[in-house]
C-alpha positions as a LaTeX table, in Angstrom:
\begin{tabular}{lrrr}
\hline
Residue & $x$ (\AA) & $y$ (\AA) & $z$ (\AA) \\
\hline
Met1 & $-41.37$ & 47.74 & $-185.41$ \\
Lys2 & $-37.97$ & 48.96 & $-186.59$ \\
Gln3 & $-35.76$ & 50.72 & $-184.14$ \\
Lys4 & $-36.58$ & 54.39 & $-183.89$ \\
Glu5 & $-33.50$ & 56.88 & $-185.13$ \\
Glu6 & $-32.23$ & 59.14 & $-182.29$ \\
Ser7 & $-32.51$ & 62.21 & $-184.75$ \\
His8 & $-35.54$ & 64.02 & $-186.40$ \\
Pro9 & $-37.70$ & 63.06 & $-187.94$ \\
Tyr10 & $-38.97$ & 60.52 & $-185.39$ \\
Phe11 & $-40.50$ & 58.00 & $-187.98$ \\
Glu12 & $-38.68$ & 57.07 & $-191.36$ \\
Ile13 & $-41.41$ & 57.66 & $-194.26$ \\
Asp14 & $-40.43$ & 57.78 & $-197.92$ \\
Asp15 & $-41.36$ & 61.47 & $-198.55$ \\
Ser16 & $-42.51$ & 64.55 & $-196.57$ \\
Leu17 & $-45.97$ & 66.21 & $-197.63$ \\
Trp18 & $-44.57$ & 69.73 & $-197.28$ \\
Leu19 & $-42.14$ & 71.52 & $-199.33$ \\
Asn20 & $-39.30$ & 72.65 & $-197.00$ \\
Thr21 & $-35.98$ & 74.51 & $-198.36$ \\
Lys22 & $-34.93$ & 76.14 & $-195.35$ \\
Glu23 & $-31.20$ & 75.69 & $-196.27$ \\
Leu24 & $-31.34$ & 77.70 & $-199.89$ \\
Asp25 & $-30.53$ & 81.08 & $-199.73$ \\
Trp26 & $-32.91$ & 83.53 & $-201.84$ \\
Ser27 & $-31.33$ & 86.84 & $-200.70$ \\
Leu28 & $-30.20$ & 87.39 & $-204.50$ \\
Val29 & $-34.08$ & 87.99 & $-205.29$ \\
Thr30 & $-35.54$ & 89.63 & $-202.22$ \\
Glu31 & $-32.72$ & 92.17 & $-201.76$ \\
Gly32 & $-34.57$ & 95.56 & $-201.48$ \\
Leu33 & $-37.91$ & 94.32 & $-201.77$ \\
Thr34 & $-40.78$ & 94.73 & $-198.83$ \\
Pro35 & $-42.87$ & 91.40 & $-198.05$ \\
Lys36 & $-46.57$ & 91.55 & $-197.20$ \\
Arg37 & $-48.25$ & 90.03 & $-194.57$ \\
Tyr38 & $-51.51$ & 87.85 & $-195.44$ \\
Arg39 & $-54.22$ & 86.26 & $-193.15$ \\
Pro40 & $-55.36$ & 82.65 & $-193.04$ \\
Gln41 & $-57.27$ & 81.79 & $-196.22$ \\
Gln42 & $-56.33$ & 84.80 & $-197.99$ \\
Glu43 & $-55.27$ & 84.29 & $-201.36$ \\
Leu44 & $-52.32$ & 85.22 & $-203.17$ \\
Phe45 & $-53.23$ & 84.32 & $-206.53$ \\
His46 & $-55.87$ & 82.03 & $-208.28$ \\
Gln47 & $-55.68$ & 79.35 & $-210.85$ \\
Leu48 & $-55.48$ & 80.57 & $-214.24$ \\
Gln49 & $-54.43$ & 84.29 & $-213.22$ \\
Ala50 & $-51.86$ & 85.81 & $-215.20$ \\
Phe51 & $-48.53$ & 85.50 & $-214.37$ \\
Arg52 & $-46.47$ & 88.28 & $-212.70$ \\
Tyr53 & $-44.58$ & 87.10 & $-209.85$ \\
Val54 & $-42.74$ & 84.40 & $-207.96$ \\
Tyr55 & $-43.51$ & 84.06 & $-204.49$ \\
Leu56 & $-41.39$ & 83.33 & $-201.49$ \\
Cys57 & $-42.65$ & 82.26 & $-198.19$ \\
Lys58 & $-40.30$ & 84.36 & $-195.57$ \\
Ser59 & $-42.71$ & 82.73 & $-192.57$ \\
Gly60 & $-45.59$ & 81.17 & $-192.24$ \\
Arg61 & $-47.22$ & 78.25 & $-194.57$ \\
Val62 & $-49.01$ & 78.56 & $-198.10$ \\
Gln63 & $-50.79$ & 75.76 & $-199.91$ \\
Leu64 & $-50.95$ & 75.26 & $-203.40$ \\
Ser65 & $-54.38$ & 73.79 & $-204.68$ \\
Val66 & $-56.19$ & 72.91 & $-208.16$ \\
Phe67 & $-59.87$ & 72.96 & $-208.70$ \\
Gly68 & $-62.00$ & 70.90 & $-210.55$ \\
Pro69 & $-64.83$ & 72.15 & $-213.01$ \\
Asn70 & $-67.35$ & 71.41 & $-210.12$ \\
Gly71 & $-65.41$ & 73.34 & $-207.69$ \\
Asn72 & $-63.79$ & 70.35 & $-205.75$ \\
Arg73 & $-60.16$ & 71.24 & $-204.37$ \\
Arg74 & $-57.20$ & 69.01 & $-204.23$ \\
Ile75 & $-54.08$ & 70.56 & $-202.55$ \\
Leu76 & $-50.99$ & 69.40 & $-204.30$ \\
Phe77 & $-48.55$ & 70.43 & $-201.50$ \\
Ile78 & $-47.85$ & 72.99 & $-198.58$ \\
Cys79 & $-44.95$ & 75.44 & $-198.95$ \\
Asp80 & $-42.98$ & 75.98 & $-195.87$ \\
Gln81 & $-40.97$ & 78.93 & $-194.62$ \\
Asn82 & $-38.13$ & 79.93 & $-197.42$ \\
Ser83 & $-40.00$ & 77.80 & $-200.05$ \\
Ile84 & $-40.73$ & 79.72 & $-203.49$ \\
Phe85 & $-43.73$ & 79.14 & $-205.44$ \\
Gly86 & $-45.25$ & 80.16 & $-208.61$ \\
Glu87 & $-42.19$ & 79.62 & $-210.92$ \\
Leu88 & $-43.42$ & 77.46 & $-212.88$ \\
Ser89 & $-44.68$ & 80.09 & $-214.93$ \\
Leu90 & $-41.32$ & 81.83 & $-215.32$ \\
Phe91 & $-40.14$ & 79.48 & $-217.93$ \\
Asn92 & $-43.35$ & 79.45 & $-220.08$ \\
Gly93 & $-45.21$ & 82.61 & $-219.54$ \\
Leu94 & $-48.31$ & 80.79 & $-219.07$ \\
Pro95 & $-51.08$ & 81.49 & $-216.31$ \\
Tyr96 & $-50.46$ & 79.96 & $-212.94$ \\
Asn97 & $-51.66$ & 76.43 & $-213.18$ \\
Cys98 & $-53.02$ & 76.42 & $-209.63$ \\
Ala99 & $-54.45$ & 78.88 & $-206.59$ \\
Ala100 & $-52.22$ & 79.71 & $-203.70$ \\
Thr101 & $-53.34$ & 80.34 & $-200.31$ \\
Ala102 & $-52.10$ & 81.40 & $-197.08$ \\
Val103 & $-52.65$ & 78.69 & $-194.27$ \\
Thr104 & $-51.44$ & 80.62 & $-191.30$ \\
Asp105 & $-50.28$ & 84.19 & $-190.67$ \\
Ser106 & $-47.69$ & 84.64 & $-193.33$ \\
Val107 & $-45.29$ & 87.01 & $-194.61$ \\
Ile108 & $-44.60$ & 86.81 & $-198.26$ \\
Tyr109 & $-42.21$ & 88.13 & $-201.06$ \\
Ala110 & $-43.48$ & 89.08 & $-204.35$ \\
Ile111 & $-40.72$ & 89.01 & $-206.59$ \\
Pro112 & $-41.18$ & 90.52 & $-210.07$ \\
Ala113 & $-40.64$ & 87.96 & $-212.74$ \\
Asp114 & $-38.54$ & 89.98 & $-214.96$ \\
Leu115 & $-36.18$ & 90.53 & $-211.85$ \\
Phe116 & $-36.20$ & 86.85 & $-210.95$ \\
Leu117 & $-35.33$ & 85.89 & $-214.43$ \\
Arg118 & $-32.53$ & 88.39 & $-214.73$ \\
Arg119 & $-30.76$ & 87.23 & $-211.17$ \\
Leu120 & $-31.53$ & 83.65 & $-212.50$ \\
Glu121 & $-29.25$ & 84.11 & $-215.49$ \\
Glu122 & $-26.77$ & 86.02 & $-213.63$ \\
Ser123 & $-26.11$ & 83.30 & $-211.03$ \\
Pro124 & $-25.56$ & 79.54 & $-211.34$ \\
Lys125 & $-26.28$ & 79.15 & $-207.37$ \\
Leu126 & $-29.69$ & 80.83 & $-207.98$ \\
Ala127 & $-30.30$ & 78.46 & $-210.90$ \\
Met128 & $-29.31$ & 75.44 & $-208.90$ \\
Asn129 & $-31.84$ & 76.42 & $-205.74$ \\
Val130 & $-34.59$ & 76.54 & $-208.38$ \\
Met131 & $-33.57$ & 73.30 & $-209.75$ \\
Lys132 & $-33.51$ & 71.86 & $-206.20$ \\
Thr133 & $-36.66$ & 73.20 & $-205.48$ \\
Gln134 & $-38.19$ & 71.57 & $-208.68$ \\
Ala135 & $-36.89$ & 68.14 & $-207.97$ \\
Leu136 & $-38.37$ & 68.53 & $-204.44$ \\
Lys137 & $-41.91$ & 69.25 & $-205.63$ \\
Thr138 & $-41.42$ & 66.62 & $-208.54$ \\
Arg139 & $-41.02$ & 64.06 & $-205.63$ \\
Leu140 & $-44.07$ & 65.65 & $-203.51$ \\
Leu141 & $-46.30$ & 65.27 & $-206.62$ \\
Thr142 & $-45.02$ & 61.76 & $-207.07$ \\
Thr143 & $-45.85$ & 60.78 & $-204.01$ \\
Ala144 & $-49.04$ & 62.18 & $-204.03$ \\
Ile145 & $-49.88$ & 60.11 & $-207.44$ \\
Lys146 & $-48.72$ & 56.98 & $-205.42$ \\
Gln147 & $-50.66$ & 57.45 & $-202.40$ \\
Met148 & $-54.11$ & 57.94 & $-204.92$ \\
Ser149 & $-53.10$ & 55.04 & $-206.96$ \\
Phe150 & $-51.78$ & 52.30 & $-204.73$ \\
Asn151 & $-53.04$ & 53.30 & $-201.24$ \\
Asp152 & $-56.26$ & 52.72 & $-199.55$ \\
Ala153 & $-57.95$ & 55.50 & $-197.54$ \\
Thr154 & $-56.98$ & 54.28 & $-194.25$ \\
Tyr155 & $-53.20$ & 54.33 & $-195.02$ \\
Arg156 & $-53.23$ & 57.61 & $-196.94$ \\
Val157 & $-54.67$ & 59.41 & $-193.52$ \\
Ala158 & $-52.21$ & 57.35 & $-191.65$ \\
Tyr159 & $-49.42$ & 58.88 & $-193.82$ \\
Val160 & $-50.68$ & 62.39 & $-193.17$ \\
Leu161 & $-50.79$ & 62.12 & $-189.58$ \\
Val162 & $-47.04$ & 60.42 & $-189.47$ \\
Asn163 & $-46.05$ & 63.51 & $-191.34$ \\
Leu164 & $-47.35$ & 65.67 & $-188.90$ \\
Ile165 & $-45.86$ & 64.08 & $-186.00$ \\
Asn166 & $-42.44$ & 64.40 & $-187.76$ \\
Asp167 & $-42.95$ & 68.00 & $-188.97$ \\
Tyr168 & $-45.41$ & 69.60 & $-186.71$ \\
Ser169 & $-45.58$ & 68.09 & $-183.18$ \\
Lys170 & $-44.14$ & 68.21 & $-179.85$ \\
Gln171 & $-43.46$ & 65.43 & $-177.61$ \\
Leu172 & $-45.25$ & 65.15 & $-174.32$ \\
Lys173 & $-44.08$ & 63.47 & $-171.18$ \\
Thr174 & $-46.13$ & 60.52 & $-171.98$ \\
Ser175 & $-44.01$ & 59.74 & $-175.25$ \\
Ser176 & $-47.18$ & 61.00 & $-177.08$ \\
Tyr177 & $-47.08$ & 63.70 & $-179.62$ \\
Lys178 & $-49.44$ & 66.67 & $-179.83$ \\
Phe179 & $-49.68$ & 68.55 & $-183.12$ \\
Thr180 & $-48.42$ & 72.16 & $-183.08$ \\
Leu181 & $-50.96$ & 73.35 & $-185.74$ \\
Lys182 & $-54.63$ & 72.59 & $-185.94$ \\
Tyr183 & $-55.30$ & 70.24 & $-189.09$ \\
Thr184 & $-58.87$ & 69.67 & $-189.61$ \\
His185 & $-60.58$ & 66.69 & $-191.27$ \\
Gln186 & $-61.23$ & 68.87 & $-194.40$ \\
Asn187 & $-57.50$ & 69.85 & $-194.76$ \\
Ile188 & $-56.63$ & 66.19 & $-194.67$ \\
Ala189 & $-59.44$ & 65.34 & $-196.95$ \\
Asp190 & $-57.88$ & 68.06 & $-199.36$ \\
Leu191 & $-54.51$ & 66.68 & $-199.21$ \\
Thr192 & $-55.56$ & 62.98 & $-199.68$ \\
Gly193 & $-58.11$ & 63.27 & $-202.30$ \\
Leu194 & $-60.70$ & 61.52 & $-199.92$ \\
Ser195 & $-64.23$ & 62.91 & $-198.66$ \\
Arg196 & $-64.32$ & 64.81 & $-195.32$ \\
Val197 & $-66.77$ & 62.18 & $-194.32$ \\
Ser198 & $-64.30$ & 59.45 & $-194.96$ \\
Val199 & $-61.41$ & 61.17 & $-193.10$ \\
Ser200 & $-63.87$ & 61.58 & $-189.91$ \\
Asn201 & $-64.63$ & 57.45 & $-190.10$ \\
Ile202 & $-60.72$ & 56.97 & $-190.08$ \\
Ile203 & $-59.99$ & 59.55 & $-187.14$ \\
Ser204 & $-62.92$ & 57.94 & $-185.17$ \\
Lys205 & $-61.74$ & 54.49 & $-185.89$ \\
Phe206 & $-58.18$ & 55.41 & $-184.68$ \\
Gln207 & $-59.62$ & 57.20 & $-181.46$ \\
Asn208 & $-61.26$ & 53.96 & $-180.94$ \\
Met209 & $-58.01$ & 52.12 & $-181.30$ \\
Gly210 & $-56.54$ & 54.10 & $-178.66$ \\
Ile211 & $-53.96$ & 55.48 & $-181.26$ \\
Leu212 & $-55.06$ & 59.42 & $-180.94$ \\
Lys213 & $-57.32$ & 61.74 & $-179.27$ \\
Lys214 & $-58.17$ & 65.52 & $-179.51$ \\
Asp215 & $-57.00$ & 67.76 & $-176.45$ \\
Ser216 & $-60.20$ & 68.72 & $-174.65$ \\
Phe217 & $-58.69$ & 72.04 & $-174.13$ \\
Asp218 & $-57.53$ & 73.31 & $-177.31$ \\
Gly219 & $-58.82$ & 70.77 & $-179.99$ \\
Tyr220 & $-55.25$ & 69.86 & $-181.10$ \\
Ile221 & $-54.67$ & 66.27 & $-181.96$ \\
Ile222 & $-52.65$ & 63.77 & $-179.58$ \\
Ile223 & $-50.94$ & 60.75 & $-181.21$ \\
Lys224 & $-51.34$ & 58.72 & $-178.05$ \\
Asp225 & $-49.84$ & 55.61 & $-179.41$ \\
Pro226 & $-47.06$ & 56.83 & $-182.40$ \\
Glu227 & $-45.54$ & 53.28 & $-182.75$ \\
Arg228 & $-48.70$ & 51.57 & $-183.37$ \\
Leu229 & $-49.48$ & 54.16 & $-186.26$ \\
Tyr230 & $-46.22$ & 53.62 & $-187.53$ \\
Asp231 & $-46.57$ & 49.79 & $-187.30$ \\
Phe232 & $-49.95$ & 50.28 & $-189.21$ \\
Leu233 & $-47.88$ & 51.96 & $-192.23$ \\
Asp234 & $-45.10$ & 49.47 & $-191.76$ \\
Glu235 & $-47.06$ & 46.32 & $-192.06$ \\
Tyr236 & $-48.93$ & 47.79 & $-194.87$ \\
Lys237 & $-45.69$ & 48.37 & $-197.07$ \\
Asn238 & $-44.92$ & 44.86 & $-196.26$ \\
Glu239 & $-48.12$ & 43.31 & $-197.55$ \\
Asn240 & $-48.03$ & 45.19 & $-200.35$ \\
\hline
\end{tabular}
C-alpha cells in the first residue's frame, strides 16, 4: 500500500463523488435574498419542471437525480455547502433536466434567473466561479461514467466508502473511521447504479472480511480496516 499523506484527504482517489466549492464567493447573487429551510427528502424542483431559479446550498446537502420511464432513480451527484445547482438551464432556458432533493436539513437560496444572468454579465469573477463549477460537475459525471463502464459492483461500492471516509468521517482511537452521516444501502445503490440487494451483499462481504461494521448504538458505519479497503481499490487499478 502507498504511504499515507499527513494532510486531508486520508486516501488518494481520482475524484470525489460530491460537489464541493466552499472556496467560491457567491455573495454577488445572494445579497438581499432570504434563504429557505428544507427538510430531508423535501424536493426543490422536479425533472422537467419549468426553469425559474438558480439555487445555492448555504448549508446542508442536496442530491441531484434523474429518473427513468419506470421510475428508477440515478443520483448524479451530491451538492455540498456553498454549491450552486440548477444553473444549466440558465444558458438555454429549457426545463430542469434532473430533480433536486434535500438530503439533510438544508438552507437554500433561490436566486431568480434574471438576477443571476444580470450579475453574470457584470462580473468576470462570478462567470469564472460558474465555469469552475461546471468543470467540477463534468469531472463528477465523467467519474460516474467510468465507474459504470469499467468497474465491477464491488469496486464501485468500495469507491463510495472511501469517498465517505475522506469527506464524512471522524477518526476513532482505534485508527478506524466512523461515518458522520447515515448513508443507507439504497443511497449507495442510487449513487452507483446498482440494486439495493447487490449493495447489501457487498456490504455483508466487507463485514465478513472485517473491513467494516455498524455501530450497535446509532447504526453508523465504522470502517475498521481502512487500509485494507484502500488496498482493494489500489490492487484493482493495478490489475486493470
